[in-house]
Structures are given as C-alpha cells and as structure tokens.
Coordinates of C-alpha atoms in Angstrom, one line a residue:
M1 CA -29.7 -38.4 44.2
N2 CA -31.7 -39.2 41.1
I3 CA -34.2 -36.5 42.1
F4 CA -31.4 -34.0 42.6
L5 CA -29.9 -34.8 39.2
A6 CA -33.2 -34.4 37.5
F7 CA -33.6 -31.0 39.2
L8 CA -30.2 -29.9 37.9
S9 CA -31.1 -31.2 34.4
R10 CA -34.3 -29.2 34.4
L11 CA -32.5 -26.1 35.7
F12 CA -30.1 -26.2 32.7
Y13 CA -32.6 -27.0 30.0
K14 CA -35.0 -24.3 31.1
G15 CA -32.3 -21.9 30.2
R16 CA -31.6 -20.7 33.7
F17 CA -27.9 -21.6 33.5
K18 CA -26.0 -22.7 30.4
L19 CA -22.6 -23.7 29.1
L20 CA -22.6 -22.6 25.5
Y21 CA -20.5 -22.6 22.3
Y22 CA -21.3 -21.2 18.9
K23 CA -24.1 -23.0 17.1
E24 CA -24.3 -25.8 19.6
R25 CA -24.9 -26.3 23.3
I26 CA -22.7 -28.5 25.4
K27 CA -25.3 -31.0 26.6
F28 CA -25.7 -31.0 30.3
R29 CA -26.1 -34.8 30.2
H30 CA -22.3 -35.0 29.7
F31 CA -21.8 -33.2 33.0
L32 CA -24.4 -35.5 34.6
H33 CA -22.5 -38.6 33.4
I34 CA -19.3 -37.2 34.9
L35 CA -21.0 -36.3 38.1
S36 CA -22.7 -39.7 38.4
F37 CA -19.3 -41.3 37.8
F38 CA -17.8 -39.6 40.8
I39 CA -20.9 -40.3 43.0
M40 CA -20.9 -44.0 42.0
R41 CA -17.3 -44.3 43.0
K42 CA -18.1 -42.4 46.2
E43 CA -15.1 -40.1 45.7
D44 CA -15.3 -36.9 47.7
V45 CA -19.1 -36.8 48.0
N46 CA -18.7 -33.5 50.1
F47 CA -17.0 -31.9 47.1
I48 CA -19.9 -33.0 44.8
Y49 CA -22.5 -31.5 47.2
K50 CA -20.5 -28.2 47.3
V51 CA -20.3 -28.0 43.5
S52 CA -24.0 -28.8 43.2
F53 CA -24.9 -26.2 45.8
V54 CA -22.9 -23.6 43.9
L55 CA -24.7 -24.6 40.7
F56 CA -28.0 -24.4 42.4
V57 CA -27.3 -20.9 43.8
M58 CA -26.1 -19.7 40.4
G59 CA -29.2 -21.0 38.7
V60 CA -31.5 -19.4 41.3
F61 CA -29.7 -16.1 40.9
S62 CA -30.0 -16.3 37.1
A63 CA -33.7 -17.2 37.4
S64 CA -34.7 -14.7 40.0
A65 CA -32.9 -11.5 38.9
Q66 CA -35.5 -9.1 37.6
S67 CA -35.3 -5.9 35.6
S68 CA -37.4 -2.9 35.3
R69 CA -38.7 -2.0 31.9
N70 CA -38.0 -4.1 28.9
H71 CA -34.3 -4.4 29.0
A72 CA -33.6 -7.0 31.5
T73 CA -31.6 -8.8 33.9
V74 CA -27.9 -8.6 33.9
T75 CA -26.3 -11.9 35.0
N76 CA -22.6 -12.6 35.3
N77 CA -22.5 -16.4 35.2
I78 CA -23.0 -17.1 31.5
T79 CA -20.1 -18.0 29.2
I80 CA -20.2 -16.4 25.8
P81 CA -17.6 -17.3 23.2
P82 CA -15.5 -14.4 21.8
V83 CA -16.0 -13.2 18.2
P84 CA -13.3 -14.6 15.9
R85 CA -10.5 -12.3 15.0
E86 CA -8.9 -11.9 11.6
F87 CA -7.7 -9.0 9.4
R88 CA -9.4 -9.2 6.0
A89 CA -8.5 -6.3 3.7
A90 CA -7.9 -5.2 0.1
W91 CA -5.7 -2.6 -1.4
V92 CA -7.5 0.1 -3.4
S93 CA -4.9 1.5 -5.9
T94 CA -5.4 4.9 -7.4
V95 CA -2.1 4.9 -9.4
S96 CA -2.9 4.3 -13.1
N97 CA -6.5 4.0 -12.0
I98 CA -6.0 0.3 -11.2
D99 CA -8.9 0.2 -8.8
W100 CA -10.5 3.6 -8.3
P101 CA -11.6 5.8 -9.9
S102 CA -11.9 3.7 -13.0
R103 CA -10.6 6.5 -15.1
P104 CA -9.5 10.1 -14.6
G105 CA -11.9 12.9 -14.8
L106 CA -15.1 11.2 -13.7
S107 CA -17.8 13.4 -12.1
T108 CA -18.0 13.7 -8.4
S109 CA -21.2 11.5 -8.3
Q110 CA -19.5 8.9 -10.5
Q111 CA -16.5 8.8 -8.3
Q112 CA -18.6 8.4 -5.2
K113 CA -20.8 5.8 -6.8
E114 CA -17.7 3.7 -7.7
L115 CA -16.2 4.1 -4.2
L116 CA -19.4 3.0 -2.5
A117 CA -19.5 0.0 -4.8
I118 CA -16.1 -1.0 -3.5
L119 CA -17.1 -0.5 0.1
D120 CA -20.3 -2.5 -0.4
K121 CA -18.4 -5.3 -2.0
A122 CA -16.0 -5.4 0.9
V123 CA -18.9 -5.8 3.3
E124 CA -20.6 -8.4 1.1
I125 CA -17.6 -10.7 1.2
N126 CA -17.0 -10.1 4.9
L127 CA -13.8 -8.0 4.7
N128 CA -13.2 -5.6 7.6
A129 CA -10.7 -3.1 6.2
I130 CA -9.8 -1.2 3.1
I131 CA -6.3 0.2 2.4
L132 CA -6.8 3.2 0.1
Q133 CA -3.9 4.7 -1.8
V134 CA -4.0 8.5 -1.2
R135 CA -0.5 9.6 -2.4
P136 CA 0.6 7.7 -5.5
Q137 CA 3.2 10.3 -6.8
C138 CA 3.7 13.1 -4.3
D139 CA 0.1 14.2 -5.1
A140 CA -3.1 13.9 -3.1
V141 CA -6.4 12.0 -3.4
Y142 CA -7.7 14.4 -0.7
D143 CA -7.8 18.1 0.0
S144 CA -4.2 19.0 0.8
K145 CA -2.3 22.3 1.3
L146 CA 1.0 20.5 1.0
E147 CA 0.6 18.6 -2.4
P148 CA -1.5 19.0 -5.5
W149 CA -4.7 17.1 -6.3
S150 CA -3.9 13.8 -8.1
S151 CA -4.3 13.7 -11.9
F152 CA -5.5 10.1 -11.5
L153 CA -8.5 11.6 -9.8
T154 CA -9.5 14.6 -12.0
G155 CA -7.4 14.2 -15.1
K156 CA -5.1 17.2 -14.4
M157 CA -2.7 17.4 -11.5
G158 CA -3.7 20.2 -9.2
K159 CA -7.4 20.3 -10.3
A160 CA -10.0 19.7 -7.5
P161 CA -13.1 17.5 -8.0
S162 CA -16.1 19.5 -9.3
P163 CA -18.5 19.8 -7.7
Y164 CA -16.1 19.9 -4.8
Y165 CA -15.8 17.1 -2.3
D166 CA -13.0 15.5 -0.2
P167 CA -12.6 11.9 -1.4
L168 CA -10.8 10.8 1.8
E169 CA -13.3 12.4 4.1
F170 CA -16.0 10.7 2.1
A171 CA -14.2 7.3 2.2
V172 CA -13.6 7.4 5.9
N173 CA -17.2 8.3 6.7
E174 CA -18.7 5.7 4.4
A175 CA -16.3 3.0 5.5
H176 CA -17.1 3.6 9.2
L177 CA -20.8 3.6 8.5
R178 CA -20.3 0.0 7.1
G179 CA -18.1 -1.1 10.0
L180 CA -15.0 -1.1 7.8
E181 CA -11.6 0.2 8.9
L182 CA -10.0 2.7 6.5
H183 CA -6.3 2.7 6.2
V184 CA -4.5 5.3 4.1
W185 CA -1.6 4.2 1.8
F186 CA 1.3 6.5 0.9
N187 CA 4.1 6.1 -1.5
P188 CA 6.9 7.8 0.4
Y189 CA 9.3 8.5 -2.4
R190 CA 7.8 8.2 -5.9
A191 CA 7.3 11.7 -7.3
N192 CA 5.9 10.9 -10.8
H193 CA 4.6 7.7 -12.4
P194 CA 5.0 7.2 -16.2
T195 CA 1.2 6.7 -16.6
N196 CA 0.5 10.3 -15.4
R197 CA -1.1 12.1 -18.3
G198 CA -2.2 15.1 -16.3
G199 CA 1.0 17.2 -16.3
I200 CA 2.9 18.5 -13.3
A201 CA 1.3 21.2 -11.1
D202 CA 3.2 24.3 -10.0
N203 CA 3.0 23.3 -6.4
H204 CA 4.4 19.8 -7.0
I205 CA 7.6 19.0 -5.1
S206 CA 9.6 18.6 -8.3
K207 CA 9.0 22.3 -8.9
T208 CA 9.1 23.7 -5.4
N209 CA 12.2 21.7 -4.3
P210 CA 13.8 20.2 -7.4
A211 CA 17.1 19.5 -5.7
I212 CA 15.7 16.5 -3.8
V213 CA 13.9 15.1 -6.9
K214 CA 15.8 12.8 -9.2
K215 CA 14.9 11.5 -12.7
Y216 CA 15.3 7.8 -12.6
G217 CA 14.4 5.9 -15.8
R218 CA 10.8 6.6 -16.5
Y219 CA 10.1 8.0 -13.0
L220 CA 10.7 11.0 -10.8
W221 CA 11.9 9.9 -7.3
L222 CA 12.6 11.7 -4.1
D223 CA 16.1 11.1 -2.9
P224 CA 15.9 9.1 0.4
G225 CA 19.3 10.4 1.4
E226 CA 18.1 14.0 1.7
K227 CA 16.7 15.1 5.1
A228 CA 14.3 17.4 3.3
T229 CA 12.7 14.3 1.6
Q230 CA 12.1 12.7 5.0
D231 CA 10.8 15.9 6.5
H232 CA 8.4 16.6 3.6
T233 CA 7.0 13.1 3.4
M234 CA 6.4 13.0 7.2
N235 CA 4.7 16.4 7.1
V236 CA 2.4 15.0 4.4
I237 CA 1.6 11.8 6.4
L238 CA 1.1 13.6 9.7
D239 CA -1.2 16.1 8.1
V240 CA -3.5 13.3 7.2
V241 CA -3.2 11.5 10.5
K242 CA -4.2 14.7 12.3
R243 CA -7.1 15.8 10.1
Y244 CA -8.9 12.5 9.3
D245 CA -10.4 9.8 11.5
I246 CA -8.4 7.0 9.9
D247 CA -7.7 3.6 11.4
G248 CA -4.3 2.9 9.9
V249 CA -1.5 4.4 7.8
H250 CA 0.4 2.2 5.3
I251 CA 3.5 2.2 3.1
D252 CA 4.3 -0.4 0.5
D253 CA 7.5 -1.9 -1.1
Y254 CA 8.8 1.2 -2.9
F255 CA 11.8 2.6 -1.1
Y256 CA 14.8 3.1 -3.3
P257 CA 13.2 2.3 -6.7
Y258 CA 13.1 -1.1 -8.4
R259 CA 15.9 -1.1 -10.9
E260 CA 15.4 0.6 -14.3
N261 CA 17.5 -0.2 -17.3
D262 CA 19.1 2.0 -19.9
K263 CA 18.5 1.6 -23.7
N264 CA 21.2 -1.1 -23.8
G265 CA 19.6 -3.1 -21.0
R266 CA 22.1 -2.2 -18.3
G267 CA 20.9 -1.4 -14.8
I268 CA 20.9 2.3 -13.9
D269 CA 22.3 3.3 -10.5
F270 CA 20.2 5.7 -8.5
P271 CA 21.5 9.2 -9.0
D272 CA 22.2 10.3 -5.4
N273 CA 25.7 11.6 -5.7
P274 CA 25.0 15.0 -4.1
S275 CA 23.5 13.5 -0.9
W276 CA 26.2 10.8 -0.8
E277 CA 29.0 13.4 -1.1
K278 CA 27.3 15.5 1.6
Y279 CA 27.1 12.5 3.9
K280 CA 30.8 11.7 3.4
A281 CA 31.8 15.3 4.0
S282 CA 29.9 15.3 7.3
G283 CA 32.2 12.4 8.5
G284 CA 30.0 9.5 7.6
N285 CA 31.9 6.2 7.2
L286 CA 29.2 3.7 6.1
S287 CA 29.5 2.0 2.7
R288 CA 27.2 3.4 0.1
S289 CA 24.8 0.4 0.3
N290 CA 24.7 0.6 4.1
W291 CA 24.2 4.3 4.0
R292 CA 21.2 3.9 1.7
R293 CA 19.7 1.2 3.9
E294 CA 20.2 3.5 6.9
N295 CA 18.4 6.3 5.1
V296 CA 15.4 4.0 4.7
N297 CA 15.7 2.6 8.3
A298 CA 15.7 6.1 9.7
F299 CA 12.5 7.0 7.8
V300 CA 10.7 3.8 8.9
R301 CA 11.7 4.4 12.5
R302 CA 10.5 8.0 12.4
F303 CA 7.4 7.1 10.5
Y304 CA 6.3 4.8 13.3
N305 CA 7.3 7.0 16.2
D306 CA 5.8 10.2 14.7
V307 CA 2.5 8.7 14.0
K308 CA 2.3 7.3 17.5
A309 CA 3.1 10.7 19.0
V310 CA 0.0 12.1 17.2
K311 CA -2.5 9.3 17.5
P312 CA -1.4 6.2 19.3
W313 CA -4.4 4.1 18.1
V314 CA -3.7 4.6 14.4
K315 CA -2.1 1.4 13.2
V316 CA 1.1 1.6 11.2
G317 CA 1.6 -1.0 8.5
I318 CA 4.3 -1.8 5.9
S319 CA 4.0 -4.2 3.0
P320 CA 7.5 -5.0 1.8
F321 CA 8.6 -7.3 -1.0
G322 CA 7.9 -10.9 0.2
I323 CA 11.5 -12.1 0.3
W324 CA 13.9 -10.5 2.7
R325 CA 17.0 -12.0 1.0
P326 CA 17.5 -15.1 -1.2
G327 CA 18.2 -18.1 1.0
Y328 CA 15.9 -17.0 3.8
P329 CA 14.5 -19.5 4.4
S330 CA 16.7 -22.1 2.7
G331 CA 15.9 -22.8 -0.9
V332 CA 14.2 -19.4 -1.5
T333 CA 15.3 -17.6 -4.6
G334 CA 14.4 -14.2 -6.1
M335 CA 15.2 -10.5 -5.9
D336 CA 17.3 -9.3 -3.0
Q337 CA 15.4 -6.3 -1.7
Y338 CA 18.1 -5.8 0.9
E339 CA 20.6 -4.9 -1.8
E340 CA 18.3 -3.6 -4.6
L341 CA 15.7 -1.6 -2.7
Y342 CA 18.0 -1.0 0.3
A343 CA 15.1 -2.3 2.4
D344 CA 16.1 -4.2 5.6
A345 CA 12.5 -5.3 6.1
R346 CA 13.4 -8.0 8.7
L347 CA 15.0 -5.3 10.9
W348 CA 11.8 -3.2 10.9
L349 CA 9.8 -6.2 12.1
Q350 CA 12.3 -7.3 14.7
Q351 CA 12.5 -3.7 16.1
G352 CA 8.7 -3.4 16.3
W353 CA 8.6 -0.3 14.0
V354 CA 5.2 -1.6 12.7
D355 CA 1.9 -2.6 14.2
Y356 CA 1.2 -4.9 11.3
F357 CA 3.5 -6.4 8.7
T358 CA 2.3 -7.5 5.3
P359 CA 5.0 -9.2 3.2
Q360 CA 3.8 -9.5 -0.3
L361 CA 3.7 -13.2 -0.8
Y362 CA 2.8 -13.0 -4.5
W363 CA 3.6 -16.6 -5.5
K364 CA 1.7 -19.8 -5.5
I365 CA 1.7 -22.2 -2.6
D366 CA 3.7 -24.7 -4.5
S367 CA 6.0 -22.2 -6.2
I368 CA 9.5 -23.4 -6.8
G369 CA 11.9 -21.0 -5.1
Q370 CA 9.1 -18.8 -3.5
P371 CA 6.8 -21.2 -1.6
Y372 CA 4.0 -19.5 0.2
K373 CA 3.9 -21.5 3.4
P374 CA 7.6 -21.6 4.2
L375 CA 8.0 -17.9 3.5
L376 CA 5.0 -17.1 5.8
K377 CA 6.4 -19.3 8.5
W378 CA 9.9 -17.6 8.2
W379 CA 8.4 -14.1 8.6
V380 CA 6.4 -15.2 11.6
E381 CA 9.6 -16.5 13.2
Q382 CA 11.3 -13.1 12.8
N383 CA 8.5 -11.4 14.7
K384 CA 10.3 -10.9 18.0
K385 CA 8.0 -8.1 19.2
G386 CA 4.7 -9.9 18.6
R387 CA 3.3 -7.6 15.9
H388 CA 0.6 -8.7 13.6
I389 CA 1.6 -10.7 10.5
W390 CA -1.0 -10.2 7.7
P391 CA 0.5 -11.3 4.3
G392 CA -0.4 -9.8 1.0
N393 CA -1.9 -12.0 -1.8
F394 CA -1.8 -11.4 -5.5
T395 CA -5.6 -11.9 -6.0
S396 CA -5.4 -9.9 -9.3
R397 CA -3.6 -12.8 -10.9
L398 CA -7.1 -14.1 -11.5
P399 CA -8.2 -15.4 -13.9
G400 CA -5.8 -17.3 -16.1
E401 CA -2.9 -19.3 -14.8
W402 CA -4.2 -18.7 -11.2
K403 CA -7.6 -20.0 -10.1
A404 CA -9.7 -18.8 -7.2
E405 CA -8.8 -22.0 -5.3
E406 CA -5.2 -20.8 -5.1
I407 CA -6.2 -17.6 -3.2
V408 CA -8.6 -19.6 -1.0
N409 CA -5.9 -22.0 -0.2
Q410 CA -3.5 -19.2 0.6
V411 CA -6.0 -17.7 3.0
K412 CA -6.5 -21.2 4.6
A413 CA -2.7 -21.5 5.0
T414 CA -2.5 -18.2 6.7
Q415 CA -5.4 -19.2 9.1
E416 CA -3.5 -22.4 9.9
Q417 CA -0.2 -20.7 10.5
Q418 CA 0.2 -19.8 14.2
G419 CA 1.3 -16.2 14.6
A420 CA -0.4 -15.0 11.4
G421 CA -3.8 -13.3 11.6
G422 CA -5.1 -12.1 8.3
N423 CA -4.6 -11.3 4.6
V424 CA -4.6 -8.3 2.3
H425 CA -5.7 -8.8 -1.3
F426 CA -4.1 -7.0 -4.2
S427 CA -6.2 -5.6 -5.5
M428 CA -9.8 -4.6 -5.1
V429 CA -10.6 -4.8 -8.8
A430 CA -10.3 -8.6 -8.8
L431 CA -12.9 -8.8 -6.0
L432 CA -15.1 -6.1 -7.5
R433 CA -15.3 -8.0 -10.8
N434 CA -15.6 -11.4 -9.0
R435 CA -12.9 -12.9 -11.2
D436 CA -13.2 -16.7 -11.4
H437 CA -16.0 -16.4 -8.8
I438 CA -13.4 -15.5 -6.2
C439 CA -16.0 -13.7 -4.0
N440 CA -18.4 -16.6 -4.0
K441 CA -15.6 -19.0 -3.1
L442 CA -14.3 -16.8 -0.3
R443 CA -17.8 -16.4 1.2
E444 CA -18.5 -20.1 0.9
T445 CA -15.2 -21.2 2.7
V446 CA -12.8 -18.9 4.5
Y447 CA -14.9 -15.8 4.9
R448 CA -18.3 -17.3 5.8
Y449 CA -18.9 -14.9 8.7
P450 CA -17.9 -11.4 9.6
V451 CA -15.1 -11.1 12.2
L452 CA -13.3 -8.4 14.2
A453 CA -9.8 -7.2 13.3
P454 CA -7.2 -8.5 15.8
P455 CA -6.6 -6.1 18.7
C456 CA -3.3 -4.1 19.2
A457 CA -3.0 -4.6 22.9
W458 CA 0.5 -3.0 23.0
L459 CA -1.1 0.3 21.9
S460 CA -4.1 0.4 24.1
S461 CA -4.5 3.0 26.8
G462 CA -6.4 0.5 28.9
D463 CA -9.6 -1.6 29.0
F464 CA -13.1 -0.4 29.3
K465 CA -14.0 0.0 33.0
T466 CA -17.7 -0.8 32.7
P467 CA -20.0 -2.8 30.4
P468 CA -22.4 -0.9 28.1
T469 CA -26.1 -0.7 28.6
L470 CA -28.7 -2.2 26.3
D471 CA -32.4 -1.2 26.1
V472 CA -34.7 -3.4 24.1
T473 CA -38.3 -2.4 23.2
K474 CA -40.9 -3.8 20.8
Q475 CA -42.4 -1.7 18.1
G476 CA -44.8 -3.6 15.9
E477 CA -42.9 -6.4 14.1
N478 CA -39.6 -4.9 15.1
L479 CA -37.2 -4.5 18.0
I480 CA -35.6 -1.2 18.8
L481 CA -32.2 -1.7 20.3
K482 CA -30.5 1.2 22.0
W483 CA -27.1 1.1 23.6
N484 CA -24.6 3.3 25.4
I485 CA -21.5 3.1 27.4
N486 CA -20.1 5.4 30.1
S487 CA -16.5 5.8 28.8
D488 CA -14.3 8.4 27.3
K489 CA -12.8 5.7 25.0
P490 CA -13.8 6.1 21.3
V491 CA -16.1 3.3 20.1
R492 CA -15.8 1.9 16.6
K493 CA -18.3 -1.0 16.8
W494 CA -20.9 -2.8 18.9
I495 CA -21.3 -6.6 19.1
L496 CA -24.7 -8.0 19.8
F497 CA -24.8 -11.7 20.9
R498 CA -27.9 -13.8 21.1
F499 CA -28.5 -17.3 22.4
Q500 CA -31.1 -18.8 20.1
Q501 CA -32.1 -22.4 19.2
G502 CA -29.4 -23.9 21.2
G503 CA -26.4 -21.8 20.1
W504 CA -24.8 -18.4 20.1
S505 CA -24.5 -16.1 17.2
Y506 CA -23.5 -12.5 16.9
L507 CA -24.1 -9.3 14.8
I508 CA -21.6 -6.5 14.4
F509 CA -22.9 -3.0 14.2
P510 CA -20.9 0.2 13.4
E511 CA -20.8 3.1 15.8
T512 CA -23.4 5.7 14.8
P513 CA -24.4 9.0 16.5
S514 CA -27.8 7.4 17.4
R515 CA -26.3 4.3 19.0
S516 CA -29.4 2.4 18.1
T517 CA -30.7 0.0 15.4
V518 CA -34.0 -1.6 14.4
V519 CA -34.1 -5.3 13.8
A520 CA -36.9 -7.7 12.6
M521 CA -38.7 -9.4 15.5
N522 CA -38.7 -12.7 13.5
D523 CA -34.9 -12.8 13.5
F524 CA -34.9 -12.9 17.3
N525 CA -37.8 -15.3 17.9
G526 CA -36.9 -17.6 20.7
A527 CA -33.8 -15.7 21.7
E528 CA -33.3 -16.5 25.4
I529 CA -30.3 -14.2 26.1
L530 CA -28.9 -11.1 24.5
A531 CA -25.5 -9.6 25.3
L532 CA -23.7 -6.5 24.1
S533 CA -20.1 -5.3 24.1
A534 CA -18.4 -2.2 22.7
V535 CA -15.2 -2.3 20.6
D536 CA -12.8 0.6 20.7
V537 CA -10.3 2.1 18.2
Y538 CA -7.7 -0.4 19.3
S539 CA -10.2 -3.3 18.6
I540 CA -10.3 -4.0 22.3
E541 CA -13.7 -5.3 23.5
S542 CA -15.5 -4.0 26.6
P543 CA -17.0 -6.2 29.3
L544 CA -20.3 -7.7 28.4
C545 CA -23.8 -6.5 29.3
I546 CA -25.9 -9.7 29.5
V547 CA -29.7 -9.4 29.2
D548 CA -32.3 -12.0 30.0
T549 CA -35.1 -11.6 27.4
K550 CA -37.9 -13.5 29.2
N551 CA -39.7 -10.3 30.1
I552 CA -39.6 -9.2 26.4
K553 CA -41.2 -12.5 25.3
L554 CA -39.4 -12.8 22.0

C-alpha cells in the first residue's frame, strides 16, 4: 500500500492530475492522509481500490493524450476555478462638462484624447464598464437625425464636431478594444439645463413640438403625461440601440423634476394641467399623484420591453434616488421620491423592468438617517426577480469631508452583501484626477485584479455548445496565441487561464478581428496547463478548451 500511495503522490506532483485553486495548490498529502485514515480503519477497502483505480486511469489519460502541432492535448479532468464576477463602473457625465469633454468646443483630437484617457484610467484601476451620458438635455453626443448635437460637446447646440467624427461610435469601439462594456445614459425628460450656453437649435424638441415642453424653474422639461413625450424619447433611445454596438442602456433619477422654488422660496408644482385635464376627460379616475406615477411607470415598462424587442442582450439599467420612501427601512429619513419625483422605484425592481438596479446610495456608511449598509440590504430584499443590484457611490465627494477609505469601505460593504454584485462611481472625474489617492487605494484593496461583469442568465439565448480552440506557437522570445470558436453567438472577451508555480491565474483579452495576441515567453515560463474560454454579450462563459503545454516546453 505504501508503494501505491507513493505512486499516486508522484502522479499528482508531476502535474498529470491536479486539484487546483487560485494561487495555491490543494496539497495531495491531505488526500493521502484521508485515504490512509480509511485504510487504517479498514473501512470499505473495495471502495478505496475503486477510487484509486479511477484516479490512476484519469492520470494515465491526462499523461498519455497527445496533440499534433504545438497546441496540445485537451483533457477534461482538470478543475479550473471561475473568474470572479463583479460590476465595476463609472458614470461619465457630459452635462455641464462634469467629466467629458472638459469644456465645450474642444477640437476633435482633444476630445478623443480626453476620452481615451478616461478609458485607459478605467482599465488601469480594473473597472469593466463605462456609463456614458449621451443625451443630457434632448440633444445628442452622437450623430442623430432625431435631436441636435449637444452644446456641451461643440459649444453650440446643433453644431457637429469638426473635423467630423461620431463620439459614440468612437467610444464604443475604443471601450471594446480595452475590454470595457459601454453603456449609454439618457435623461428621458430634461429638455434644457441652466448651464447650457450654446443656445437652442431649430430642430430641438422645444421648437418642433413646444406643446409637450414645459418651463419649470430654471429648466425646460418634457411633460411625462404626454404620450408624444414617451414616443419621442423611446424613438431616440431605440435609434441608438439599433445603430450602435452598445452593452447597456441607462436612465438615472430624473423623472418628474426635483422641486424648484419660486422667488419667495415656495415650491413650484409641475405645470402639467393640459395633459392632466386631457386624462380626466378621457375617463381617468386616478388621483393626480397616482396618475403622475403611472406615467413614469408606463415609460419604465415600455423602456425595458422595447429595448429587449430590438436587442435582448443589451442590459437595461436604472439608477434612482437611493431612498424609496422615508421609513424604508426603519429609521431612514430623507426626500420621498415616491411623492416628489413620482418615481415608484421599488415597483420597477419588483416587476423586473430592469436588468440592473443602481440605487444612488450617496451617503456615508455611518450616516444618521441614510446608512449605507441597511439601505443596500433593504433594496436587495425587494429584488423578487433576482436582477442585479449594483449601487451608486458618490466618489466625487472626495476630497474634503469624505476620504478615500469611505469609498473603499462602501465597495467592501457591497462585496459582503449577499445579493449585491458591483458598484458604479459618480463620477469619472474623481477617478481621473485620483482624488485623495482613490485609484491607488482601490487597486490595492477591493479592485486588485480584473474581473468579469456578472452574467444576465435570464436574457441569454443559450450556452455555447462547444469549447473554443487554442493554438500556441513560439516566435523568438514570444508566444503567439490564436483562438477561435465555432458559434454564431457574438463574443466579447476571451479568458486565458494558466497553471504556473502551483496556482492558477488568468488574463482577460477583448474580442478583436484577428482573434490572436502575442505574449512574452518569460510570463509563461513553467506554465504546465493553459485553458481558454469565450465570453458572449450576455457575459456567459463557454466550455473550456484545456491545453497541456509539455510539447511546447515553456
């Protein structure tokens, strides 16, 4: 028996068959101790022999399988841990030039340089998504036939970038080249922001259909009670969904507007008498507050269903105000969005009219009246349909009263909350400027390694049927890796696993037309096993192709 145990030990340590976790090997001696324990007690010796025989056969199969050329043996008896999943994103605001571009009227090359800096910073700190605001005030940060060019882009509403380019097309392509998801962010109702200094274009909705646009305090606002409002906004959103290879579409907390006051400090009611009277004349019997909420509910429901009808894989996200109503959960105080914004955000989550839900938890962990952890837990408990909960964090509070540790601790709290799976930082400028060394502290703690976004299994059209193929060849001091997969499913990323120095690690590569990459040979010295998987637009991973590298002699 001792000779047999010694043989099994050698089989495992020679790399013919391994049980592995990230960064450390489960030592086979633990298995031997357990096996010896059973043998010493003489319990079911026949069972032990059967298990040992199976292990022997598996080891021989792994050792004897050969490959032609330099990509090698595919074995199916190796355990490879999954890549961690977490949504890590930042909002990029264009309104008032908060994040990008830094000011109106920059040249095309300056705009592109700034946008690339944002994307590169996202990669540097291991984010995996950007949420780019493309419609701040019924205008367009992209080439649109439905609404005018944004003044925040060029300095004058309706003026195209010169030399011409399409910022959204550029952003999508460059994000995907870096392995980042690109979500587009719309303001569904705001028609003009008080910081707009670029005038109003002739093809702006306030001039082409002024009846549905209301002046409210310092703003122009589309009336949510008008069907033409919903139709126009959905036409704008679907135009982008159809024409651009985006990963998600997103709306924030602006439904009916936050309350404006008159010169005497009294709150101004939203001026929707024409649509209200029209509703009553049609036989409607809801109260005015309930009617307003139903206007928003109808839009949110249509928003989700219409996007899915066009591209089911495009994720739909909403980031409402972080408190549903005061007293939920007990002890919470603050604005009542249910009554002031006419936003029944809990209903949208409970009905599953989102793929991800990003309540803006813009308060400290220990805030009195708005505590981060209890609010997050409460939202998770409302998630009856099992959608993703990815709270928003007010990272732009840095520096000053807030320190970087506050944001790090909020991310940790999210990671520790069962049912929550990521965070979205408001906004990118705080990360780009590394306020209070926030980027360093994120990288050193909660964002140490790149990860995949969580999958949306309820959207997927099905799993990959077959694993990919991986071809590995030497070229001087480099390795050339080429991969492919026989599937009609669109691929977004490729995951390369390697077993090296007693543990597993992984690299994430974006999809490219060449489906290949060049890596330094030194980085793979001693790698015993490589494995590859594909990741589709739903963030669903394919079966693994497992490659024995002994013929390559890394």
